Amino acid sequence: MSEQTPAPQRKKRIYSGIQPSGMLTLGNYLGALKNWKNMQEEYDCIYGVMDLHAITVRQEPAKFRQQIYTTCALLLAVGLDPQKSVLMVQSWVPAHAELAWILDCYTQFGELSRMTQFKDKSQKHPENINAGLFTYPALMAADILLYQADLVPVGADQKQHLEITRDIALRMNNLYSGLFTLPEPYIPPAGARVMSLQDPTRKMSKSDENPNAWVALLDKPEDIMRKFKRAVTDSEAKVCVGEGKEGINNLIGIYGAVTGKTAGQVEAEFEGKGYGDFKTAVGEAVVEALRPIREEYDRLINDKGYLLSVYREGSERAARLAARTLSKVQRKLGFVSPEK
Ligand code: TRP
């Protein structure tokens, strides 16, 4: 851009992160990652692989390491571009853990006790209700506030965490003035909420015991086809959106999301056709949508040197941004810097 053009308005900054805990699903892709890719054009985006958050539940080291590589590779494979966005690994930017400690000291026991995710996870893992699980939201607040993010794309399950992030930021701004940008939730224009293929009243989840309930981004084509062919539907045998048709609604949503068609167009396309034909078509469309991702993933996972270099550079850029906020916070709180 030439010097004469008026300074463009600063792009809004987005921060989001994903945990490297297990396979990513079709739901993660259509509900979040596809939007992350689109947002790169309009926003100044920072995306993190949140390894520190992942150890709030027990991880097996060899598997965990593999999942970190896989997640790093998949973010690139779905189209995140290190030229456009900052791609980072949370533990590679120590400022996250440092600011999290400070925020811990400004977060109340009572408010953390009310977090529904904490209550759910402590019920699910009664043998490991650790302090990190409890203070998880303060670490997430640190992720966001370090970068002065304007917007955070979050699903329903993370909304409460964004609210507590705002509460902490507001509280500290009132005490020390001008520390943090107050982040807003970002609701993407078109985000598909992908439901389980076996119980379409529940969100598609990789922790579902029934492997036919969810599609992994790296599933083989024949597995994807089998899962869609076995998807639970209803007895009406009519491809249309409707009440009590959660299974078909979900398949219409998935087909629409991968083909770019509206629900009306999908209904018209399958008018007079049976569920068998429809399920096959959805399976094939998903296979085709995931094929380039899988191919790119296979290439990247075999080039760990490149993978590491991308995330190392991104994390260095992130660290520079994070350092500004961290030193401002330390200074305003009264810490003494060793420099002077
Ligand atoms: N807690 C988020 C999840 O489990 C992941 C996450 C960590 C995150 N830090 C974040 C998301 C900051 C957005 C912003 O999905």
CSV table of C-alpha atoms in Angstrom, one decimal, residues 200-336:
chain,number,residue,atom,x,y,z
A,200,PRO,CA,-29.2,-36.1,16.9
A,201,THR,CA,-30.5,-34.3,20.0
A,202,ARG,CA,-26.9,-34.2,21.2
A,203,LYS,CA,-23.9,-32.4,19.9
A,204,MET,CA,-21.5,-34.4,17.8
A,205,SER,CA,-18.6,-35.3,20.2
A,206,LYS,CA,-15.4,-37.2,20.0
A,207,SER,CA,-16.0,-38.5,23.5
A,208,ASP,CA,-19.1,-40.4,22.4
A,209,GLU,CA,-18.6,-44.1,23.1
A,210,ASN,CA,-20.4,-45.0,19.9
A,211,PRO,CA,-17.9,-44.5,17.1
A,212,ASN,CA,-20.7,-44.3,14.5
A,213,ALA,CA,-22.0,-41.1,16.3
A,214,TRP,CA,-19.2,-38.9,15.0
A,215,VAL,CA,-17.0,-38.4,12.0
A,216,ALA,CA,-13.3,-37.5,12.5
A,217,LEU,CA,-11.7,-35.1,10.1
A,218,LEU,CA,-9.2,-37.8,9.2
A,219,ASP,CA,-11.7,-40.7,8.9
A,220,LYS,CA,-11.2,-42.9,5.8
A,221,PRO,CA,-13.8,-42.5,3.1
A,222,GLU,CA,-15.3,-45.9,3.7
A,223,ASP,CA,-15.8,-45.2,7.4
A,224,ILE,CA,-17.4,-41.9,6.6
A,225,MET,CA,-19.8,-43.5,4.2
A,226,ARG,CA,-20.7,-46.3,6.7
A,227,LYS,CA,-21.4,-43.7,9.5
A,228,PHE,CA,-23.7,-41.7,7.3
A,229,LYS,CA,-25.5,-44.8,6.0
A,230,ARG,CA,-26.2,-45.8,9.6
A,231,ALA,CA,-27.2,-42.3,10.7
A,232,VAL,CA,-30.4,-42.2,12.8
A,233,THR,CA,-33.4,-40.6,11.0
A,234,ASP,CA,-37.1,-40.9,11.4
A,235,SER,CA,-40.0,-42.9,9.8
A,236,GLU,CA,-41.5,-40.1,7.6
A,237,ALA,CA,-39.2,-40.8,4.7
A,238,LYS,CA,-39.3,-37.2,3.5
A,239,VAL,CA,-36.2,-35.1,3.2
A,240,CYS,CA,-37.3,-31.8,4.7
A,241,VAL,CA,-36.7,-29.8,7.8
A,242,GLY,CA,-39.2,-30.4,10.5
A,243,GLU,CA,-40.0,-31.0,14.2
A,244,GLY,CA,-39.2,-34.4,15.5
A,245,LYS,CA,-36.9,-34.9,12.5
A,246,GLU,CA,-33.6,-34.0,14.3
A,247,GLY,CA,-31.7,-36.7,12.4
A,248,ILE,CA,-32.7,-35.4,8.9
A,249,ASN,CA,-32.4,-31.7,10.1
A,250,ASN,CA,-28.8,-32.5,11.0
A,251,LEU,CA,-28.0,-34.2,7.7
A,252,ILE,CA,-29.6,-31.3,5.8
A,253,GLY,CA,-27.4,-29.0,7.8
A,254,ILE,CA,-24.3,-31.0,7.2
A,255,TYR,CA,-25.0,-31.3,3.4
A,256,GLY,CA,-25.8,-27.6,3.2
A,257,ALA,CA,-22.6,-26.7,5.0
A,258,VAL,CA,-20.3,-28.7,2.8
A,259,THR,CA,-22.0,-27.9,-0.5
A,260,GLY,CA,-23.0,-24.3,0.3
A,261,LYS,CA,-26.6,-25.0,-0.4
A,262,THR,CA,-29.5,-23.7,1.6
A,263,ALA,CA,-32.0,-26.0,3.4
A,264,GLY,CA,-34.6,-25.1,0.7
A,265,GLN,CA,-32.2,-26.1,-2.1
A,266,VAL,CA,-31.4,-29.4,-0.3
A,267,GLU,CA,-35.1,-30.2,0.1
A,268,ALA,CA,-35.8,-29.5,-3.6
A,269,GLU,CA,-32.8,-31.6,-4.7
A,270,PHE,CA,-34.1,-34.6,-2.8
A,271,GLU,CA,-37.8,-34.2,-3.3
A,272,GLY,CA,-39.3,-37.7,-3.9
A,273,LYS,CA,-36.1,-39.4,-3.0
A,274,GLY,CA,-35.7,-41.8,-0.1
A,275,TYR,CA,-33.4,-41.5,2.9
A,276,GLY,CA,-31.0,-44.1,1.5
A,277,ASP,CA,-30.2,-41.9,-1.5
A,278,PHE,CA,-30.0,-38.9,0.7
A,279,LYS,CA,-27.6,-40.4,3.3
A,280,THR,CA,-25.3,-41.7,0.5
A,281,ALA,CA,-25.3,-38.2,-1.0
A,282,VAL,CA,-24.4,-36.6,2.3
A,283,GLY,CA,-21.7,-39.1,2.9
A,284,GLU,CA,-20.2,-38.6,-0.6
A,285,ALA,CA,-20.3,-34.8,-0.2
A,286,VAL,CA,-18.5,-35.0,3.2
A,287,VAL,CA,-15.9,-37.4,1.8
A,288,GLU,CA,-15.2,-34.9,-1.0
A,289,ALA,CA,-15.1,-31.9,1.3
A,290,LEU,CA,-12.6,-33.7,3.6
A,291,ARG,CA,-10.4,-35.2,0.9
A,292,PRO,CA,-8.2,-32.1,0.3
A,293,ILE,CA,-7.8,-31.6,4.1
A,294,ARG,CA,-6.8,-35.3,4.5
A,295,GLU,CA,-4.3,-35.1,1.7
A,296,GLU,CA,-2.8,-31.8,3.0
A,297,TYR,CA,-2.6,-33.3,6.5
A,298,ASP,CA,-0.8,-36.4,5.2
A,299,ARG,CA,1.8,-34.2,3.6
A,300,LEU,CA,2.3,-31.9,6.6
A,301,ILE,CA,2.5,-34.6,9.3
A,302,ASN,CA,5.4,-36.1,7.4
A,303,ASP,CA,7.2,-32.7,7.4
A,304,LYS,CA,7.5,-32.1,11.2
A,305,GLY,CA,10.4,-29.7,10.5
A,306,TYR,CA,8.2,-27.4,8.5
A,307,LEU,CA,5.3,-27.8,11.0
A,308,LEU,CA,7.5,-26.8,13.9
A,309,SER,CA,9.0,-23.8,12.0
A,310,VAL,CA,5.5,-22.4,11.3
A,311,TYR,CA,4.4,-22.6,14.9
A,312,ARG,CA,7.8,-21.5,16.2
A,313,GLU,CA,7.6,-18.3,14.1
A,314,GLY,CA,3.9,-17.8,15.0
A,315,SER,CA,4.7,-18.2,18.7
A,316,GLU,CA,7.5,-15.7,18.5
A,317,ARG,CA,5.2,-13.2,17.0
A,318,ALA,CA,2.6,-13.9,19.6
A,319,ALA,CA,5.2,-13.7,22.4
A,320,ARG,CA,6.1,-10.1,21.3
A,321,LEU,CA,2.5,-9.0,21.4
A,322,ALA,CA,1.9,-10.8,24.7
A,323,ALA,CA,5.0,-9.3,26.3
A,324,ARG,CA,3.5,-5.8,26.0
A,325,THR,CA,0.4,-6.6,27.9
A,326,LEU,CA,2.2,-8.6,30.5
A,327,SER,CA,4.7,-5.9,31.3
A,328,LYS,CA,1.9,-3.3,31.4
A,329,VAL,CA,0.0,-5.4,33.9
A,330,GLN,CA,3.1,-6.1,36.0
A,331,ARG,CA,4.0,-2.4,36.1
A,332,LYS,CA,0.5,-1.2,37.0
A,333,LEU,CA,0.3,-3.8,39.7
A,334,GLY,CA,3.5,-2.5,41.2
A,335,PHE,CA,6.0,-5.3,40.3
A,336,VAL,CA,9.6,-4.1,40.0
